[in-house]
C-alpha positions as a Python dict, from the first residue, in 0.01 Angstrom:
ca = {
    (1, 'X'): (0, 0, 0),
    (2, 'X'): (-6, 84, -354),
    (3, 'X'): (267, -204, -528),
    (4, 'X'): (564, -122, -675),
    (5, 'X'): (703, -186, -1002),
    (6, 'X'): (881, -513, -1084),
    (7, 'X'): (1058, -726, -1348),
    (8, 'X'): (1369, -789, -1374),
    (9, 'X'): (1558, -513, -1462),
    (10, 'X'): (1543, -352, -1082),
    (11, 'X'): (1720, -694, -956),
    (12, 'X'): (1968, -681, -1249),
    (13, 'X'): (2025, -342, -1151),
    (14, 'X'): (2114, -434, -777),
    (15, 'X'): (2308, -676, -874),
    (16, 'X'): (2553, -490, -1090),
    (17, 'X'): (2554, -198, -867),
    (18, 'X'): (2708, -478, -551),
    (19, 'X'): (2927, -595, -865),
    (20, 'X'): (3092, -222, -854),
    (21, 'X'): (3121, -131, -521),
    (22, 'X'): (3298, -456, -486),
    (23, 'X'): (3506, -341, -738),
    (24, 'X'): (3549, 53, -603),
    (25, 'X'): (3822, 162, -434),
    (26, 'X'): (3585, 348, -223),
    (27, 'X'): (3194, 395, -188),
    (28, 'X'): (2994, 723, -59),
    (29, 'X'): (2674, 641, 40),
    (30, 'X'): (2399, 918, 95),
    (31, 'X'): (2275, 729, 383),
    (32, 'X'): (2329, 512, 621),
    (33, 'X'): (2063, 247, 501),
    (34, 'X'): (2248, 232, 145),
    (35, 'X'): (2565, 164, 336),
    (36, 'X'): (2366, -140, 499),
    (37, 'X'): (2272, -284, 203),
    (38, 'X'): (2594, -338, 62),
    (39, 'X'): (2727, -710, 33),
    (40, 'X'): (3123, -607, 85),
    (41, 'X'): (3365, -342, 117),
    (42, 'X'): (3106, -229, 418),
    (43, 'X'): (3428, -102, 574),
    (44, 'X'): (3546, 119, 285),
    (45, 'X'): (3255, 332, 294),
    (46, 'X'): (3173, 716, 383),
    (47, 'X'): (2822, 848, 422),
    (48, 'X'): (2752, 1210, 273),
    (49, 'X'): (2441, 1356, 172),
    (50, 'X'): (2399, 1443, -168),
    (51, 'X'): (2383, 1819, 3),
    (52, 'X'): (2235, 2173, -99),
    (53, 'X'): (2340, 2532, -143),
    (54, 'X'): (2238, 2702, 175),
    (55, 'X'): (2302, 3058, -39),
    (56, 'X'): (2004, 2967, -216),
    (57, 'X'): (1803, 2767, -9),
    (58, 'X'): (1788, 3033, 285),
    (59, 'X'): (1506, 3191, 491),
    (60, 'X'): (1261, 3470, 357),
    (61, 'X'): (963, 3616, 486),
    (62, 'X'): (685, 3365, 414),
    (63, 'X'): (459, 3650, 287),
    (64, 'X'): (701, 3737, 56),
    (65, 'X'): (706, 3403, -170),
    (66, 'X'): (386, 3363, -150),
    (67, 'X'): (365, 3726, -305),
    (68, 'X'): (632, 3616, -598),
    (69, 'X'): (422, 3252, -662),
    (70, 'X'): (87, 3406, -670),
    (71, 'X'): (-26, 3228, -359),
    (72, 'X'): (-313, 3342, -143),
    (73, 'X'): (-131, 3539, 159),
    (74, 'X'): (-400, 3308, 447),
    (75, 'X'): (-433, 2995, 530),
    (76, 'X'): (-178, 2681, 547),
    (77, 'X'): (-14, 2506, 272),
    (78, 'X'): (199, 2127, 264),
    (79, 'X'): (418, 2091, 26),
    (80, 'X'): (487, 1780, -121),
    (81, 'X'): (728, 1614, -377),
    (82, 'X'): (562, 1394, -596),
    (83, 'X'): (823, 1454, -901),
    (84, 'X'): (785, 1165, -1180),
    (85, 'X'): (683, 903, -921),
    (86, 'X'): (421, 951, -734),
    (87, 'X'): (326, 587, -682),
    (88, 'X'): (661, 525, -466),
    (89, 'X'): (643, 889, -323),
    (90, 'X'): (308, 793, -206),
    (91, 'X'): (82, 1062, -292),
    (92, 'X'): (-263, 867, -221),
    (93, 'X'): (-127, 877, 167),
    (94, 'X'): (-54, 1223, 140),
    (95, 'X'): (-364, 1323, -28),
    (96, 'X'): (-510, 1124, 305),
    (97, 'X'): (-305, 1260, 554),
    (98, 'X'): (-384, 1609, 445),
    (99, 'X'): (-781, 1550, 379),
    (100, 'X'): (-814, 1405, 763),
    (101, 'X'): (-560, 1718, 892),
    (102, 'X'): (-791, 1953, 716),
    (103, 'X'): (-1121, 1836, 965),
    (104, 'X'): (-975, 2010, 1249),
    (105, 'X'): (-768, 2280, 1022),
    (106, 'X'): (-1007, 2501, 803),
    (107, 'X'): (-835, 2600, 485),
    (108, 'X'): (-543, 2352, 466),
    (109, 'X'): (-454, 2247, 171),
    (110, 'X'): (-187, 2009, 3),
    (111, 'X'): (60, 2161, -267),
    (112, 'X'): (219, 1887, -522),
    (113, 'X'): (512, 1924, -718),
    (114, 'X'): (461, 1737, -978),
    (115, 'X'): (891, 1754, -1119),
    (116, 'X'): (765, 2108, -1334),
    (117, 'X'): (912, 2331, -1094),
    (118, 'X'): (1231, 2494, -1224),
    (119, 'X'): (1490, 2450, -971),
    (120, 'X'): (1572, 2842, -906),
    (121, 'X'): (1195, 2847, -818),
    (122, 'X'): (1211, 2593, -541),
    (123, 'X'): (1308, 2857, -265),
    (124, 'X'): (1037, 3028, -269),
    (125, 'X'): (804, 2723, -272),
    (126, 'X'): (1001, 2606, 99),
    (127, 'X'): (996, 2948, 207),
    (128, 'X'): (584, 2983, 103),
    (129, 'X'): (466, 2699, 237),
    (130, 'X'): (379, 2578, 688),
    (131, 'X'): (487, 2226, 612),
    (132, 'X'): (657, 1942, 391),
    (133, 'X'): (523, 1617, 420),
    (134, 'X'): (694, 1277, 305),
    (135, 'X'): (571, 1000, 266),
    (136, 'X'): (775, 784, -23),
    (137, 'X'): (797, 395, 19),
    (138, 'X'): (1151, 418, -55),
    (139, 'X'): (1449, 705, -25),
    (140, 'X'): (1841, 719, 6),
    (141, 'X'): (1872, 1098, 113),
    (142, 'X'): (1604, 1290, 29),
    (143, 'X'): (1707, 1627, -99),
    (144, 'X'): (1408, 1786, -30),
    (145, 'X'): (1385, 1732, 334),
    (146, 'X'): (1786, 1907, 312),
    (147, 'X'): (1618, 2173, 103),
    (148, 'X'): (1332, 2185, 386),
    (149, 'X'): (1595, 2247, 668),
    (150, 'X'): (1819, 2504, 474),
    (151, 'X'): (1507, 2729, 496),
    (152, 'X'): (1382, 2648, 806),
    (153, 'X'): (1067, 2473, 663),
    (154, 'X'): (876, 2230, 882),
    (155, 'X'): (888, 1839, 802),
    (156, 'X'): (673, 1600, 909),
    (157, 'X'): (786, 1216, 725),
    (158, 'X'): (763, 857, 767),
    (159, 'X'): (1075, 655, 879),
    (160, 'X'): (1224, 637, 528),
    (161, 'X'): (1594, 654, 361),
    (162, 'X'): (1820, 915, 642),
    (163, 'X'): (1511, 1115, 752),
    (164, 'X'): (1521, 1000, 1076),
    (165, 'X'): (1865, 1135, 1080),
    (166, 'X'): (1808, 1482, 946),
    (167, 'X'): (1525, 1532, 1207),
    (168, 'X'): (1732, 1444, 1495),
    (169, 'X'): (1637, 1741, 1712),
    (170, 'X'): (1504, 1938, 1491),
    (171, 'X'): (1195, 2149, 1571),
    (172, 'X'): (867, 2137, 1514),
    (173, 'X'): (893, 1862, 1240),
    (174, 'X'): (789, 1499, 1324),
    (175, 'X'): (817, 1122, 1215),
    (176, 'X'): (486, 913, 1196),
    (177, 'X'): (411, 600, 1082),
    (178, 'X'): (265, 513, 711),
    (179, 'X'): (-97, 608, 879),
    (180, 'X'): (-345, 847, 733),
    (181, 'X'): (-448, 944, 1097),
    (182, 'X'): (-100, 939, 1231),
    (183, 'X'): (8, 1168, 965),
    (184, 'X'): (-267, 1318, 1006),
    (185, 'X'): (-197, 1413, 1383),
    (186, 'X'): (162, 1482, 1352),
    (187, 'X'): (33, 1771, 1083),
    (188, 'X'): (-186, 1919, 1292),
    (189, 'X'): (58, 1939, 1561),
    (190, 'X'): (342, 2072, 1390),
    (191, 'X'): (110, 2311, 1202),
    (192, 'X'): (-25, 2459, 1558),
    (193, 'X'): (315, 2537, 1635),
    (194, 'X'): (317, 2846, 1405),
    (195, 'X'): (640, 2875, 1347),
    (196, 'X'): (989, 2788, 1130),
    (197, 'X'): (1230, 2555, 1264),
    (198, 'X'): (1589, 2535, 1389),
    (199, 'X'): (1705, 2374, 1089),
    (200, 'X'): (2030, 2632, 1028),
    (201, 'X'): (2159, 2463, 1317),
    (202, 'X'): (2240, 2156, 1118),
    (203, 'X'): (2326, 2338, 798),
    (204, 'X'): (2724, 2243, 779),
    (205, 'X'): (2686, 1882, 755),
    (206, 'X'): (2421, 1945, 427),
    (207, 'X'): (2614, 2208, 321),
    (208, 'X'): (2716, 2173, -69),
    (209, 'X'): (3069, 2329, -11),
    (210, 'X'): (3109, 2126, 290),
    (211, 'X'): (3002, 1855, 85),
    (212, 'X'): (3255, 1916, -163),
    (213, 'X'): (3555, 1918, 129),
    (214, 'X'): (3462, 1601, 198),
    (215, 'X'): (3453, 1452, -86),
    (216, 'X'): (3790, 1617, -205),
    (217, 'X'): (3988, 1495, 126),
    (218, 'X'): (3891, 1117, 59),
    (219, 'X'): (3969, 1108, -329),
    (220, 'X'): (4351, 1242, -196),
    (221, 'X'): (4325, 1029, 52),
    (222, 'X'): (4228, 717, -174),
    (223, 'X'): (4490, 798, -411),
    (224, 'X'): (4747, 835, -164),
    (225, 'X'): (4683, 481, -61),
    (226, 'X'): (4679, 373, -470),
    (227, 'X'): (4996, 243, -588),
    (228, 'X'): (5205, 533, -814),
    (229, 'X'): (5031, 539, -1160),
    (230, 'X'): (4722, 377, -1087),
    (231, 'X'): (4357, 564, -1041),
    (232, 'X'): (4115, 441, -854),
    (233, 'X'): (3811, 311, -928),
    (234, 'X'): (3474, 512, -849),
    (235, 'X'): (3136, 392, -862),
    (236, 'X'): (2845, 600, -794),
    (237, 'X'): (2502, 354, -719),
    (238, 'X'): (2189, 288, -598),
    (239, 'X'): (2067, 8, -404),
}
């Protein structure tokens, strides 16, 4: 496993972030593991996903962003999400996972977005591509795998941040351990499948305006509970 960065800066960091939820009035988690890791006021938690606009992140004909991104119409592409960190996103596992998929797959190849893809462009990069592939060390809610869903893009990812969640009977997409081979396997399998997924089935809960409900109802309901003339207190963190 490639190591991580430390110092003391990512402790201090922690540490004031359990200093303000202790102090909130409320806390929204994107997942359920960042809810875990709290210290206190556990009970005064909600979970939402940071959430995506299903207008834009819809379906299209594969063919059809692949024309638009200049992609070669044959053969199959995995996305993946480097962004700015590709140590913790893990790229030298995906680079692995892909080479050892590609053995039994002719003409696979691995895509990496390297965080230079403007954001009205991202569509058409779900919509072009046969797979996403995850493999980050660490995640709360990964937007991309909501992204991957809203347009019915295949995932295959390691247990990491609420993936396990979003993939709950979704199909074909898979969870594999941090494995070349394994990854490896779980690629090749979802990949043979030849097809989208069901993953507009589970579009209200990642839903931006549903999203934005939510989070409306519990800031009424938090104030309600304040006493007259006093806001509460709202932390947003990481963990």
């Amino acid at each position: 496993r490639v190591p991580r960065a430390g110092g003391i800066r990512p402790v201090l960091g922690r540490v004031l972030s359990q200093a303000a939820a202790w102090r909130a009035a409320w806390i929204v988690c994107v997942s359920r593991g960042l809810r875990d890791r709290l210290w206190c006021n556990a009970r005064r938690t909600t979970v939402l996903p940071s959430g995506v606009d299903a207008d834009v992140f819809r379906p299209i004909p594969q063919m059809e962003a692949r024309h638009a991104l200049g992609w070669p119409t044959d053969g199959r592409v995995v996305l993946f999400n480097a962004g700015h960190d590709p140590v913790n996103k893990r790229l030298d596992l995906a680079e692995k996972a892909v080479e050892e998929a590609a053995r039994r797959l002719p003409g696979l190849r691995l895509e990496v977005l390297a965080g230079k893809v403007l954001p009205e462009h991202m569509p058409l990069y779900m919509n072009a591509a046969d797979c996403l592939l995850v493999t980050s060390d660490a995640e709360g809610s990964p937007t991309v795998v909501q992204e991957a869903l809203a347009t019915e893009l295949p995932v295959v990812s390691v247990s990491v941040g609420d993936v396990e969640d979003r993939l709950w009977g979704i199909s074909p997409s898979a969870i594999a351990t941090r494995d070349p081979e394994m990854l490896a396997e779980a690629l090749r399998t979802v990949l043979q499948a030849g097809r989208r997924t069901n993953g507009r089935s589970r579009i209200r809960e990642i839903c931006s305006t549903h999203i934005a409900d939510e989070l409306a109802h519990l800031y009424r309901q938090v104030i309600a509970e304040r006493q007259p003339g006093r806001a509460p207190t709202w932390s947003t963190t990481h963990f």
